[in-house]
XYZ file of N, CA and C in Angstrom:
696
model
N 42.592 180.023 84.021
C 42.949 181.344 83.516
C 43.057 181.367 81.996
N 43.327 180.036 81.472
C 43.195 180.556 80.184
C 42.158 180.842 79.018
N 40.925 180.898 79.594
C 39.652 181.255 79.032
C 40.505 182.863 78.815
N 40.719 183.239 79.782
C 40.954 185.206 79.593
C 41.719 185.197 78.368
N 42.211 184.340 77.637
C 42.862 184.617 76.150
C 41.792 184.829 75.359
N 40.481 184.394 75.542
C 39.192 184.429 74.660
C 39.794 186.150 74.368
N 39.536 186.522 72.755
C 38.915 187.841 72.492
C 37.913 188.211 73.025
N 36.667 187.440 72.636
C 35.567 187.909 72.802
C 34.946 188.345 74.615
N 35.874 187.541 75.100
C 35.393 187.250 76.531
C 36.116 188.530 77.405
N 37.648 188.671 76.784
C 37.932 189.512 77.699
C 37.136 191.120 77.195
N 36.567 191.670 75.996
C 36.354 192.600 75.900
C 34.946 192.824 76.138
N 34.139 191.560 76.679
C 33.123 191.634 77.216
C 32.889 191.803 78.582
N 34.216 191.224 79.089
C 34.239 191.694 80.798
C 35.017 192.770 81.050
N 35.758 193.153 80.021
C 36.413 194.949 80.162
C 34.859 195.935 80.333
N 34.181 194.920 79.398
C 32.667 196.528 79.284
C 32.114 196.039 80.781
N 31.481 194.789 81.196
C 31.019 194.899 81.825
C 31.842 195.354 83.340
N 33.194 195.486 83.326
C 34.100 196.077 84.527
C 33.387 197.359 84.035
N 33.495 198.390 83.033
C 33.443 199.831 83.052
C 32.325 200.312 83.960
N 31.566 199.230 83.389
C 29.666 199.454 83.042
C 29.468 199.275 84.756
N 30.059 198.245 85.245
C 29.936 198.262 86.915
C 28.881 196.852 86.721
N 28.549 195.946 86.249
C 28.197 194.468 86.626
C 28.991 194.007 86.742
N 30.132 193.636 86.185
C 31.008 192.783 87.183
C 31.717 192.846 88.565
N 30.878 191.750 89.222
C 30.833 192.424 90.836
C 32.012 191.172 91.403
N 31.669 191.144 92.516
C 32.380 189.975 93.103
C 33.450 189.632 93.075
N 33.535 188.410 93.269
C 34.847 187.659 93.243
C 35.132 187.713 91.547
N 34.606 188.021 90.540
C 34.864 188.161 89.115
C 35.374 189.257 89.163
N 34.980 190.149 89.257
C 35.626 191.468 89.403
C 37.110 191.819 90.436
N 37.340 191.246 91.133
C 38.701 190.883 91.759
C 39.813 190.285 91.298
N 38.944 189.339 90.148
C 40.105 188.229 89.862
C 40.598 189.247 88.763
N 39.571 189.666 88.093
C 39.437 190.779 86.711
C 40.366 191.850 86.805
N 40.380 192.495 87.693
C 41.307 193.722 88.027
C 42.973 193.072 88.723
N 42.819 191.873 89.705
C 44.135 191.402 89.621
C 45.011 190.680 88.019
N 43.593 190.318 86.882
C 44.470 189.994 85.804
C 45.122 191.384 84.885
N 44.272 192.937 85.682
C 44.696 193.943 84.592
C 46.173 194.215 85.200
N 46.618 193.923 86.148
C 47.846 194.220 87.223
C 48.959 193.698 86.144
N 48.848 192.682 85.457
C 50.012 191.955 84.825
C 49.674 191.988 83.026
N 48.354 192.409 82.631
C 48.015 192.423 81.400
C 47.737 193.431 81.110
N 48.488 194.455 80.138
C 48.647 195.939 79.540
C 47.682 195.712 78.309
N 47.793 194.527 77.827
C 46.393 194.547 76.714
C 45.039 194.838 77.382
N 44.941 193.908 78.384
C 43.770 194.452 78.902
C 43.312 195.663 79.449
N 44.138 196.306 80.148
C 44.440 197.442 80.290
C 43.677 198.649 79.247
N 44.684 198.374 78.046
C 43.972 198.890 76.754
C 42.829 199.216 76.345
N 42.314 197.611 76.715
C 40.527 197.324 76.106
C 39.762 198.308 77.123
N 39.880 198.199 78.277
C 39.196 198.736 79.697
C 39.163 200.150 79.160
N 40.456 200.697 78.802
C 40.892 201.748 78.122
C 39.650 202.199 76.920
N 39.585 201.699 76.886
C 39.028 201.851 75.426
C 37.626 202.373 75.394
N 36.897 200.633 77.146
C 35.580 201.137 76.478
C 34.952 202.270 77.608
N 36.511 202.964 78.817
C 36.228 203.470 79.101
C 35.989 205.092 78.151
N 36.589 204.801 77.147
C 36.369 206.556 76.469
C 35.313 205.687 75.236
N 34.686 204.750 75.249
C 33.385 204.721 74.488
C 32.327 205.338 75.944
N 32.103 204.871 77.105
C 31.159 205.258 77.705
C 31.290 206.788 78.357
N 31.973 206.961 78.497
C 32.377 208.589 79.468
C 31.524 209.807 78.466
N 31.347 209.664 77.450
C 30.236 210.674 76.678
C 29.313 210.099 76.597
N 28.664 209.169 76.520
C 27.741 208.621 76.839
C 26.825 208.938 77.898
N 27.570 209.213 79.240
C 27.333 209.602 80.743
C 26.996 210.865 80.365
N 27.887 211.818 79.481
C 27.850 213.237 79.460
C 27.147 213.928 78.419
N 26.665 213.043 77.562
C 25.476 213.404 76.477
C 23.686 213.160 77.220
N 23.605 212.151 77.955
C 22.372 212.410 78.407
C 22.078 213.005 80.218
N 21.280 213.608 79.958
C 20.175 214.659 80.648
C 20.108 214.171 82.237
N 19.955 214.951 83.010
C 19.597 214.668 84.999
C 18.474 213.391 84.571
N 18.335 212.128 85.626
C 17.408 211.363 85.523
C 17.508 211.621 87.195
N 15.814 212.040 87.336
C 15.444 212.294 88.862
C 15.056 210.622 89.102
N 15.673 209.958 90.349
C 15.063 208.387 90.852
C 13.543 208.781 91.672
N 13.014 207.821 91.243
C 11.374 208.064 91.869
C 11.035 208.189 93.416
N 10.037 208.968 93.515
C 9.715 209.207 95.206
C 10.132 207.899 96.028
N 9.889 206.493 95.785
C 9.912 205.711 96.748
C 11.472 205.506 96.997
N 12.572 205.990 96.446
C 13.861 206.441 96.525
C 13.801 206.931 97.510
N 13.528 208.580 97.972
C 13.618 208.940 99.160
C 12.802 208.304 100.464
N 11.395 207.644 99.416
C 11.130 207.171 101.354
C 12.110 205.792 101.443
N 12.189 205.618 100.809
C 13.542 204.263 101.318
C 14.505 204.590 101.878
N 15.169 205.708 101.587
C 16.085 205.992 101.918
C 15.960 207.335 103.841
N 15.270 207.601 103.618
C 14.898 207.985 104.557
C 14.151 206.920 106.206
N 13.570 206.061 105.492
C 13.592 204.421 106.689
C 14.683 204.581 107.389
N 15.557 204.240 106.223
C 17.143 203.483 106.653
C 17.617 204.405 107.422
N 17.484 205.895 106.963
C 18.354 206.707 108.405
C 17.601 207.499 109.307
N 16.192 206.958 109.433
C 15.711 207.388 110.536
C 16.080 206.999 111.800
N 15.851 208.184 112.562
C 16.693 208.394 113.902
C 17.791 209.476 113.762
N 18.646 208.639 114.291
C 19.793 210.114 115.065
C 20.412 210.889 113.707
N 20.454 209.968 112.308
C 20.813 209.978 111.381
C 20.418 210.686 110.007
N 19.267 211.261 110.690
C 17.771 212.416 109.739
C 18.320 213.312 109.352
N 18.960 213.859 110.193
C 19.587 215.366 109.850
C 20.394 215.276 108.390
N 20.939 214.604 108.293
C 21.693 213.996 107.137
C 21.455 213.767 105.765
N 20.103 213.895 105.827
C 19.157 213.645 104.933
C 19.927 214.433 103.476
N 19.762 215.151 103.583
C 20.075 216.340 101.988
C 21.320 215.636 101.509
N 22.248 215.478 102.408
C 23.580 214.517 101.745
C 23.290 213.173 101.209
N 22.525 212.268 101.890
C 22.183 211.003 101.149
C 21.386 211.198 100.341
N 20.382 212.043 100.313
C 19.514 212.474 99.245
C 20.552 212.923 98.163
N 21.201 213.557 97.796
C 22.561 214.232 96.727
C 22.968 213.075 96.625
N 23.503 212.003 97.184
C 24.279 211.074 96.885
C 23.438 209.733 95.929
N 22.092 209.634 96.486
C 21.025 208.309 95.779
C 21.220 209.185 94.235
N 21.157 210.757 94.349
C 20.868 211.247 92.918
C 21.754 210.876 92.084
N 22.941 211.480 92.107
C 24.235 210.937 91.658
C 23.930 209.984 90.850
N 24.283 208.960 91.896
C 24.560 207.322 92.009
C 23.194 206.693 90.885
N 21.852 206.723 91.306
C 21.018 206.249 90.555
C 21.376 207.443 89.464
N 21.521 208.555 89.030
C 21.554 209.079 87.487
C 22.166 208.252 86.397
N 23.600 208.334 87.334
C 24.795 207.574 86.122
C 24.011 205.987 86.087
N 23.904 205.185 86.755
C 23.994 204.304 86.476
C 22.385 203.808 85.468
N 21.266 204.392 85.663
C 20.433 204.952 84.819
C 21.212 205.630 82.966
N 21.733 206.368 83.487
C 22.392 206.922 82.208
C 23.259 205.722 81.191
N 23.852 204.768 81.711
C 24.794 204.154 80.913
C 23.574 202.579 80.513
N 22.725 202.585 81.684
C 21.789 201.424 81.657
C 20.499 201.524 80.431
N 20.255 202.870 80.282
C 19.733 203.275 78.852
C 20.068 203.144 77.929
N 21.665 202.969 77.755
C 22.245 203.391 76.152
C 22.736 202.140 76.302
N 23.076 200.898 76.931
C 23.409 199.675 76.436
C 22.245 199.070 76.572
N 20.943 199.644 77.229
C 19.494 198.525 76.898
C 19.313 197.897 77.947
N 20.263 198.258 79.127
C 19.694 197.169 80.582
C 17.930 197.706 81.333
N 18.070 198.942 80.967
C 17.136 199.631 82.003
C 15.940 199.606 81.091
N 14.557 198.625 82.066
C 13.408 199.078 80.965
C 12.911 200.086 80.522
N 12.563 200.599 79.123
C 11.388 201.314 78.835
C 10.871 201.247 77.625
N 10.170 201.643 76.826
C 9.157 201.821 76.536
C 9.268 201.360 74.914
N 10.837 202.342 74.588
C 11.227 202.034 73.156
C 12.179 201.050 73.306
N 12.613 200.504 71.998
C 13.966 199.918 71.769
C 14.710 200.468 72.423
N 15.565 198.995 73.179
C 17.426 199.791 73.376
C 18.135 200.187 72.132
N 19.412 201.141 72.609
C 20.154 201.210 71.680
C 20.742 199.984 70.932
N 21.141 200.206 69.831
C 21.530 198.846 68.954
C 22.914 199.544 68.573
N 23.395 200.551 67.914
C 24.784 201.159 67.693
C 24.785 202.355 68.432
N 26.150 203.076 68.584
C 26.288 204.129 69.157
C 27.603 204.690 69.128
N 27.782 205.711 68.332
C 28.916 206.151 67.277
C 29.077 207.752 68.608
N 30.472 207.922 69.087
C 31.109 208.860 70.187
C 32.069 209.529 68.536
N 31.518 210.448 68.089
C 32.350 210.940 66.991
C 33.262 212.510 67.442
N 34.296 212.252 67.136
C 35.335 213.220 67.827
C 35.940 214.548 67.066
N 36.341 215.319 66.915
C 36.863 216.259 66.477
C 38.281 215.809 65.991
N 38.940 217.030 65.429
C 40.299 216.579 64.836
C 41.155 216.388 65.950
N 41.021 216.770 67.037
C 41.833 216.413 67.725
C 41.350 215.472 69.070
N 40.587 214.629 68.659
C 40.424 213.750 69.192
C 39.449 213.983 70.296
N 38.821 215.146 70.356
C 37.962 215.508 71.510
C 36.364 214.865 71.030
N 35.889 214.028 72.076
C 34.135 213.528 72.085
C 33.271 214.845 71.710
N 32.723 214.995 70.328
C 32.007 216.239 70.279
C 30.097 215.835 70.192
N 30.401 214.250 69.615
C 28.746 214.254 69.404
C 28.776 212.516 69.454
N 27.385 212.496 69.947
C 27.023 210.923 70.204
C 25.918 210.898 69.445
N 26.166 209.879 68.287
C 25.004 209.404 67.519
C 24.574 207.894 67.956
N 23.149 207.578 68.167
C 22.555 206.719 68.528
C 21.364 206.210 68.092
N 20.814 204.900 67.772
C 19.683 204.634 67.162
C 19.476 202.795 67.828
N 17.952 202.726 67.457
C 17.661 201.611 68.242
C 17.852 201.207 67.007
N 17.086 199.500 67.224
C 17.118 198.465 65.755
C 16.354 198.789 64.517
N 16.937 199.651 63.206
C 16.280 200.122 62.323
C 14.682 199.305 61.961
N 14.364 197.660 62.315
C 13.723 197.048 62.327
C 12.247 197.197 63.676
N 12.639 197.994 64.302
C 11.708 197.978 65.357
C 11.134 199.401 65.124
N 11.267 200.556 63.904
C 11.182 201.708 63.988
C 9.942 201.584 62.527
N 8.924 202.277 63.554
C 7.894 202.407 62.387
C 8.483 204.281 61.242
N 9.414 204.684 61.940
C 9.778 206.128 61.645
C 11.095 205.979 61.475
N 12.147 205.590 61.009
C 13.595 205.313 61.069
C 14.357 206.649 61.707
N 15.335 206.870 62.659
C 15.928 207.559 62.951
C 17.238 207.425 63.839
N 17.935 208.782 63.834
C 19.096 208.455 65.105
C 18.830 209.489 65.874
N 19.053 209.255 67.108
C 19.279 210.647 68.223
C 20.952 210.895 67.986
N 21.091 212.561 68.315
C 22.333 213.054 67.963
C 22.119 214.274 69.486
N 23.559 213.687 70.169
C 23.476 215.049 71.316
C 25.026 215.362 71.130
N 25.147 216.805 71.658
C 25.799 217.361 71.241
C 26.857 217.515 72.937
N 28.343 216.455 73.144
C 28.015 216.680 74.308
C 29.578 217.414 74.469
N 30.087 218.473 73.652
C 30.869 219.953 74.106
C 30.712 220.997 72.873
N 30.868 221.917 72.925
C 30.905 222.965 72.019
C 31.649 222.907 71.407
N 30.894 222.801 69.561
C 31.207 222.766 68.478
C 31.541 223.924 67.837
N 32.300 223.864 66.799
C 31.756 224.954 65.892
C 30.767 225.614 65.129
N 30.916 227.166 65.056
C 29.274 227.178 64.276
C 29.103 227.006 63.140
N 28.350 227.114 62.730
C 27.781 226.121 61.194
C 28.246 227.771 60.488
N 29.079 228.098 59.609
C 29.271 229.348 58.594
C 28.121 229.108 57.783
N 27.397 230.729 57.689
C 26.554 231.297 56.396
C 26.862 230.505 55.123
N 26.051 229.638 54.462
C 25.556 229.504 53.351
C 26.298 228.315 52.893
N 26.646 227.518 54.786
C 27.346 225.939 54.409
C 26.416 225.036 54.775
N 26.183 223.753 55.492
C 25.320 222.931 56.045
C 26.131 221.681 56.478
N 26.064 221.322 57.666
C 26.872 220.022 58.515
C 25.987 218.974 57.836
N 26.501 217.600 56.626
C 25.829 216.609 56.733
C 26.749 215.246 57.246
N 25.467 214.705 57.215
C 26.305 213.401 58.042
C 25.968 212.368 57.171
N 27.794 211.308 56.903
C 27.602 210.459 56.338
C 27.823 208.737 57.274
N 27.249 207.294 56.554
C 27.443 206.752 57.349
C 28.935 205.957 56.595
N 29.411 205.631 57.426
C 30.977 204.722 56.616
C 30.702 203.334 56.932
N 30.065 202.713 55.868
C 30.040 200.956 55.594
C 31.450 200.692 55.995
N 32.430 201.270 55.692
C 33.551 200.125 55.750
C 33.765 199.476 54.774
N 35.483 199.154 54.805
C 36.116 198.618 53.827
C 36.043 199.756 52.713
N 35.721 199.036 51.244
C 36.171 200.014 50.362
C 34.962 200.766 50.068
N 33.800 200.640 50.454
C 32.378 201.031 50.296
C 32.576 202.809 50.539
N 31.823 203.177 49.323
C 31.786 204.758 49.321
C 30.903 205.202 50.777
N 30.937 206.546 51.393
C 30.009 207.103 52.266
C 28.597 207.013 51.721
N 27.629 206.758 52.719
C 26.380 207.399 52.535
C 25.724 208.377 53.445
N 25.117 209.555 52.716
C 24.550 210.294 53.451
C 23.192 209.943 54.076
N 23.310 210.792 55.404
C 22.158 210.590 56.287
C 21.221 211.526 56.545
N 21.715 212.501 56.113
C 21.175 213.819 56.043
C 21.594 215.559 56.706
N 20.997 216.272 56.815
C 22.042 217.509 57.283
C 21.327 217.307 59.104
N 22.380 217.882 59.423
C 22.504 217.755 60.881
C 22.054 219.290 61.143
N 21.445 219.741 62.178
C 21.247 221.136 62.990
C 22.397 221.306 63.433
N 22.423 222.889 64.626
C 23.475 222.827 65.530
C 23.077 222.693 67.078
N 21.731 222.062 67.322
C 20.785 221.828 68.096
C 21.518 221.173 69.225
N 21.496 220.803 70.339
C 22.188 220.388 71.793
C 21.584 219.027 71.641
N 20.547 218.734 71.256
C 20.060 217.660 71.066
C 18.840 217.480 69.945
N 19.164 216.716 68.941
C 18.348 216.421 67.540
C 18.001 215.054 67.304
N 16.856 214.826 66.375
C 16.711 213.443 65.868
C 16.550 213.826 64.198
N 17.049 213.325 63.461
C 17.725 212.909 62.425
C 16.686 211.718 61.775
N 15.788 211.957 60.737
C 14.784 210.850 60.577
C 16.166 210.149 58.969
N 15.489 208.986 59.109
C 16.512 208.084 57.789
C 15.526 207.579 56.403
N 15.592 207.783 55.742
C 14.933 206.956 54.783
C 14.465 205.692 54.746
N 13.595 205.076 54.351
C 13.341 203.717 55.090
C 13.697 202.876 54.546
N 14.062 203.062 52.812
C 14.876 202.265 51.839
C 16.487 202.331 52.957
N 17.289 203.377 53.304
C 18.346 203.121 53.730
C 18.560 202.701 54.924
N 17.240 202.695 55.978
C 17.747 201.993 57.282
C 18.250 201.025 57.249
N 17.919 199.897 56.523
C 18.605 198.462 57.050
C 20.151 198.695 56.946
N 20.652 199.899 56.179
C 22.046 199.632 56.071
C 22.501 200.206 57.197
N 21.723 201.010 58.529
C 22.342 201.108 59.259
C 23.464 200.293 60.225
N 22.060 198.887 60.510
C 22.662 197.721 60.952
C 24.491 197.469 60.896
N 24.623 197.792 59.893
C 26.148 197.816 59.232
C 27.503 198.448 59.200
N 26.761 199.679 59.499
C 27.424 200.577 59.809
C 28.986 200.584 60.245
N 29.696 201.001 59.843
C 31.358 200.832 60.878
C 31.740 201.952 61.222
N 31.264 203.543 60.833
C 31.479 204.467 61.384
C 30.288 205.804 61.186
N 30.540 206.535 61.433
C 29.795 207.897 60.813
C 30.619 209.582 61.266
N 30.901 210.337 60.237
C 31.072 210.980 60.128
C 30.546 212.482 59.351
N 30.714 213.682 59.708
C 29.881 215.057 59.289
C 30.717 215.811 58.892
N 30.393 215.962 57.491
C 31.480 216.962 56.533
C 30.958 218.627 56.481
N 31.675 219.253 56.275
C 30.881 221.062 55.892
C 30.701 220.587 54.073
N 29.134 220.815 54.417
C 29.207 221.103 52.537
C 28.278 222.390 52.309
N 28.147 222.669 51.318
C 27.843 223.902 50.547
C 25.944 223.999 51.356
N 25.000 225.064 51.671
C 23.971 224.856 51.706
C 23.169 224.112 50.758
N 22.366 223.408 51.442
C 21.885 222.372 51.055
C 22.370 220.493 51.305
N 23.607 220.513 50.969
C 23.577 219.075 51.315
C 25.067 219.275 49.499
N 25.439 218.314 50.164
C 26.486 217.553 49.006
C 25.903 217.566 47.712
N 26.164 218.586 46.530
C 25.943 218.413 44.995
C 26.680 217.284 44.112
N 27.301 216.436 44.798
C 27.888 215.143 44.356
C 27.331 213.855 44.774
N 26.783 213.962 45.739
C 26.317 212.400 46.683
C 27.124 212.286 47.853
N 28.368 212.891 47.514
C 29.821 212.240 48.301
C 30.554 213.339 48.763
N 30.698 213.030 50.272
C 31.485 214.131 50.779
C 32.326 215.552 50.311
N 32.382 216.875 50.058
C 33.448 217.755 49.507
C 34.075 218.475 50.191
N 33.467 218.674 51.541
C 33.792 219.684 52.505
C 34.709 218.983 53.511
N 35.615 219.460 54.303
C 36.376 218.362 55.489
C 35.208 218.061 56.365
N 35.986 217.006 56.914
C 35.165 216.440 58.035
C 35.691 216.858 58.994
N 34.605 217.448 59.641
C 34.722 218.469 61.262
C 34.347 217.365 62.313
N 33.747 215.509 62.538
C 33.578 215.012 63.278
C 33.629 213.785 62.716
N 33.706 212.911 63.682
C 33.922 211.185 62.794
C 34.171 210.463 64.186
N 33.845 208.992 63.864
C 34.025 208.029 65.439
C 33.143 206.683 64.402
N 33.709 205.788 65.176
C 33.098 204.406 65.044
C 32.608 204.014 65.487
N 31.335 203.318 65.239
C 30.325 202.595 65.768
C 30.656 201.414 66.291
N 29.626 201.264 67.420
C 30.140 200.221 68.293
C 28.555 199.558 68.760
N 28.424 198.651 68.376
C 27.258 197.884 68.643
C 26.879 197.551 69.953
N 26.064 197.649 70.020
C 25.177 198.131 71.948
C 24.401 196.676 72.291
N 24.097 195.864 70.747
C 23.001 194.117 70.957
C 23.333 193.182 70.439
């Protein structure tokens, strides 16, 4: 038991408890150590409100035809009629787990997995927008996806939402550019400034004047903000 003092270890098996791979007899022992450990507790805590917008920022993923004839084998016979309910239920079930298997990089396709992924919140702490980007290094076009996953405020006449990234520590903001009020946007980056994405420790979106910041540096409050959390 005393490996579970590892930092690194227990907040890697808090994600993978959220995420649903830790199965088994790991996952038993895992949830009997959260019974007596409130830290852990915490972490579980934690990366359950990193993933829960995550789930709720991306889109229905329909599972492919051989889904239903599989599933239809298995309850052929007395058990057919039934069909529309297990059919609703494979959807479900394969969406989410599709959904969270995209944004940490388990599930193949085509582009890069995610590499960071910033859940930036409102003033009062509510998930308003998920910024996401693969490895600035694998992008012949540098960019982030930005979804929008509850209703924001609207952008006022003759202001503009930009978004900055927060290096951390004492390092000034950098801007990323102005944001839409779009449900879902991509955000292209400069290609001199991608590598500093890599780095990133937070990102946040101030109201500034139309156009973009006449200083470089934030003037307007910040209406959203959250920390990045590395996905590789």
């Amino acid at each position: 038991m005393a490996s579970y003092k590892n930092p690194q270890l227990r907040d890697r098996l808090a994600s993978e408890y959220v995420i649903g791979t830790l199965r088994g007899r790991a996952r038993a022992r895992f949830q009997s150590l959260m019974r007596y450990d409130s830290a852990l507790r915490r972490i579980v805590a934690e990366w359950e409100a990193r993933l829960t917008p995550l789930a709720a920022a991306a889109g229905e993923i329909a599972p492919p035809a051989r889904v239903w004839r599989a599933v239809a084998r298995r309850i052929a016979g007395g058990a057919t009629r039934s069909l529309p309910f297990w059919r609703g239920l494979a959807v479900t079930s394969s969406a989410f787990v599709l959904i969270l298997a995209t944004f940490i990089g388990l599930a193949p396709r085509p582009e890069p997995p995610m590499a960071m992924v910033a859940v930036m919140s409102d003033d009062k702490g509510q998930p308003a927008l998920v910024v996401s980007w693969p490895p600035m290094k694998a992008m012949r076009d540098p960019h982030v996806r930005i979804k929008v996953v509850q209703e924001h405020p609207v952008m006022a006449t003759g202001t503009a939402w930009e978004m900055w990234m927060l290096p951390g520590g004492q390092a000034a903001p950098v801007s990323r550019g102005l944001s839409t009020t779009d449900a879902d946007q991509t955000m292209r980056i400069q290609p001199a400034l991608a590598n500093k994405m890599e780095g990133a420790w937070g990102m946040a979106m101030s109201v500034e004047p139309q156009g973009g910041s006449p200083t470089g540096a934030p003037t307007g409050p910040v209406i959203f903000k959250g920390q990045c959390v590395r996905m590789l």
